[in-house]
C-alpha cells in the first residue's frame, strides 16, 4: 500500500499502516482513523453491547489532495469505490430506529454512510463509487458522531469535520491540539466528535 506523501521514512513494519479489520486489496491508503483500534479494543466495545457495522471502502489517492480553489464549492472531489453488506445495513438502520448513535470511524467511512443514506438517515445495500463532498453547510443524514484524526489545513477532511462540529469549535480543538503538542496525520492522535 502506498504511504501518504508526508511519511518520508520507510516503515520497518508495513502492517503498521493498516487497520486490523482490513480484508481486501484496493485502497491507495489506509483509513487512518481505524489505526487506533486493536482487537482487544473492538472486543471491549462489543462487550458493552455496541454493534459494529463495517463497510468496504477503497480509499483513493485524492484523499491527500488539498483544496486549492478560493471558493471551496469549486473543488472537484475524488471518487472512492465502496460496498456494504445487508447485515451491516441492518445494524445501522436498527440503531437509527432505536434512537442509538451511529458513530463513523473516519471521514471516508462517513462519506460512504452519508452517500447511501436517504433523507431519514436510513442506509441501503449498495456497491458504487462516491464523490460526495462534505463541507460546512452540509446537513448530515446518518452519522451522529465521528472518530477521526487531526487533519491537514486546506484538506477536504478538515472541511468535513468542520461541517459536522462547526468551524469555530474545530478551530478551538486544533488550537488546543497544537498547544498540547498532539500528533497530527496518519499516526497522530484521534478525537471523537459527538
Coordinates of C-alpha atoms in Angstrom, one line a residue:
X1 CA 0.0 0.0 0.0
X2 CA 1.4 3.4 -0.9
X3 CA 2.2 5.7 2.1
X4 CA 1.0 9.3 2.2
X5 CA 3.4 11.9 1.0
X6 CA 4.2 13.2 4.5
X7 CA 5.7 9.9 5.6
X8 CA 9.2 10.1 4.4
X9 CA 10.8 7.1 6.1
X10 CA 10.2 3.5 5.0
X11 CA 8.2 1.7 7.6
X12 CA 10.0 -1.2 9.2
X13 CA 6.7 -3.0 9.6
X14 CA 4.4 -2.2 6.7
X15 CA 1.5 -3.7 8.6
X16 CA 1.6 -0.7 10.9
X17 CA 0.0 1.3 8.1
X18 CA -3.1 -0.9 8.0
X19 CA -6.2 -1.4 10.1
X20 CA -6.7 -4.6 12.0
X21 CA -10.0 -5.2 10.2
X22 CA -8.7 -4.7 6.6
X23 CA -9.7 -7.6 4.4
X24 CA -9.5 -6.7 0.7
X25 CA -6.9 -5.1 -1.5
X26 CA -7.8 -1.9 -3.4
X27 CA -7.1 1.1 -1.2
X28 CA -4.5 3.7 -2.1
X29 CA -4.2 4.5 1.6
X30 CA -5.2 3.2 5.0
X31 CA -8.4 4.6 6.6
X32 CA -6.2 6.1 9.3
X33 CA -8.8 6.7 12.0
X34 CA -9.0 2.9 12.1
X35 CA -5.3 2.6 13.0
X36 CA -6.3 3.5 16.6
X37 CA -8.3 0.2 17.0
X38 CA -7.0 -3.1 18.3
X39 CA -8.7 -6.5 18.5
X40 CA -8.9 -6.0 22.3
X41 CA -10.5 -2.6 22.0
X42 CA -13.1 -3.9 19.5
X43 CA -13.9 -6.8 21.9
X44 CA -14.4 -4.3 24.7
X45 CA -16.7 -2.2 22.6
X46 CA -18.8 -5.2 21.7
X47 CA -18.9 -6.4 25.3
X48 CA -20.6 -3.1 26.1
X49 CA -23.4 -4.1 23.7
X50 CA -22.3 -1.7 20.9
X51 CA -22.8 -3.1 17.5
X52 CA -20.1 -2.7 14.9
X53 CA -21.1 -2.4 11.3
X54 CA -18.5 -2.5 8.5
X55 CA -18.1 -1.1 5.1
X56 CA -15.6 -2.0 2.4
X57 CA -14.0 1.2 1.1
X58 CA -11.2 1.6 -1.3
X59 CA -9.6 4.9 -0.2
X60 CA -8.4 7.0 -3.1
X61 CA -5.2 8.9 -3.5
X62 CA -7.2 12.1 -3.9
X63 CA -7.8 11.9 -0.1
X64 CA -4.4 13.7 0.2
X65 CA -5.2 16.4 -2.4
X66 CA -5.5 19.8 -0.8
X67 CA -8.3 22.3 -1.7
X68 CA -6.7 25.0 -3.8
X69 CA -9.8 26.8 -5.0
X70 CA -10.7 30.1 -3.5
X71 CA -14.3 29.1 -3.4
X72 CA -14.4 25.6 -1.7
X73 CA -17.5 24.7 -3.7
X74 CA -15.4 24.6 -6.9
X75 CA -13.1 21.8 -5.6
X76 CA -13.6 18.6 -7.5
X77 CA -13.8 15.7 -5.1
X78 CA -12.1 12.4 -5.9
X79 CA -14.2 9.3 -6.1
X80 CA -13.9 6.1 -4.0
X81 CA -15.4 2.7 -4.5
X82 CA -17.3 1.0 -1.7
X83 CA -19.8 -1.6 -0.8
X84 CA -21.8 -2.5 2.3
X85 CA -23.5 -5.8 3.1
X86 CA -27.1 -6.3 4.2
X87 CA -26.2 -7.4 7.7
X88 CA -24.3 -4.2 8.2
X89 CA -27.0 -2.1 6.7
X90 CA -29.5 -3.8 9.1
X91 CA -27.3 -2.9 12.1
X92 CA -27.1 0.8 11.2
X93 CA -30.8 1.0 10.4
X94 CA -31.7 -0.7 13.7
X95 CA -29.6 1.7 15.6
X96 CA -31.2 4.7 13.9
X97 CA -34.7 3.2 14.5
X98 CA -33.9 2.7 18.2
X99 CA -32.5 6.1 18.8
X100 CA -28.9 4.9 19.1
X101 CA -26.0 6.9 17.8
X102 CA -24.2 5.9 14.6
X103 CA -20.6 6.8 15.0
X104 CA -18.4 6.7 12.0
X105 CA -14.7 5.7 12.3
X106 CA -13.1 8.1 9.9
X107 CA -14.1 10.7 7.4
X108 CA -14.0 8.3 4.5
X109 CA -16.5 5.9 6.2
X110 CA -18.6 9.0 7.0
X111 CA -18.7 9.8 3.3
X112 CA -19.9 6.3 2.5
X113 CA -22.7 6.4 5.1
X114 CA -23.8 9.8 4.0
X115 CA -23.7 8.7 0.3
X116 CA -26.0 5.8 0.9
X117 CA -28.5 7.5 3.3
X118 CA -31.9 8.7 2.5
X119 CA -33.3 11.9 4.0
X120 CA -34.4 9.9 7.1
X121 CA -30.9 8.6 7.7
X122 CA -31.8 5.0 6.6
X123 CA -29.0 3.3 4.6
X124 CA -29.3 0.9 1.8
X125 CA -27.3 -2.1 0.5
X126 CA -25.2 -0.7 -2.3
X127 CA -21.9 -1.0 -4.3
X128 CA -20.8 2.0 -6.2
X129 CA -18.4 5.0 -6.2
X130 CA -18.9 8.1 -4.1
X131 CA -17.6 11.5 -4.7
X132 CA -19.7 13.2 -2.1
X133 CA -18.0 16.4 -0.9
X134 CA -18.9 17.5 2.6
X135 CA -18.1 21.0 3.7
X136 CA -19.7 23.5 6.1
X137 CA -23.4 23.9 5.4
X138 CA -23.9 20.1 4.8
X139 CA -26.8 18.6 6.7
X140 CA -25.8 15.1 8.0
X141 CA -28.4 12.4 7.5
X142 CA -26.9 9.3 9.0
X143 CA -24.0 9.8 11.4
X144 CA -24.3 11.1 14.9
X145 CA -20.6 11.0 15.8
X146 CA -17.2 10.8 14.3
X147 CA -13.9 9.4 15.4
X148 CA -11.1 10.9 13.3
X149 CA -7.5 12.1 13.3
X150 CA -6.3 15.7 13.2
X151 CA -6.1 16.7 9.6
X152 CA -4.0 18.9 7.3
X153 CA -5.1 22.5 6.8
X154 CA -7.0 23.1 3.5
X155 CA -8.0 19.4 3.3
X156 CA -11.4 18.1 2.5
X157 CA -11.1 16.0 5.7
X158 CA -10.8 19.2 7.8
X159 CA -13.8 20.7 6.0
X160 CA -15.9 17.6 6.7
X161 CA -15.1 17.7 10.4
X162 CA -15.9 21.4 10.4
X163 CA -19.2 20.7 8.7
X164 CA -20.0 18.2 11.5
X165 CA -18.8 20.1 14.5
X166 CA -18.8 23.7 13.4
X167 CA -15.8 25.7 12.1
X168 CA -15.3 27.7 15.4
X169 CA -15.4 24.6 17.5
X170 CA -12.8 22.8 15.3
X171 CA -10.6 25.9 15.3
X172 CA -10.6 25.7 19.1
X173 CA -9.9 22.0 19.1
X174 CA -6.9 22.5 16.7
X175 CA -5.6 25.4 18.8
X176 CA -5.6 23.0 21.8
X177 CA -4.0 20.2 19.8
X178 CA -1.2 22.5 18.7
X179 CA -0.7 23.9 22.3
X180 CA -0.7 20.4 23.8
X181 CA 1.6 19.1 21.1
X182 CA -0.9 16.4 19.8
X183 CA 0.4 14.4 16.9
X184 CA -1.3 15.1 13.5
X185 CA -1.9 12.9 10.4
X186 CA -1.8 9.2 9.9
X187 CA -0.1 8.1 13.1
X188 CA -1.3 11.0 15.1
X189 CA -3.8 11.4 17.9
X190 CA -7.6 10.9 17.4
X191 CA -10.6 12.8 18.6
X192 CA -14.3 11.8 19.0
X193 CA -16.8 14.4 18.0
X194 CA -20.4 13.8 19.2

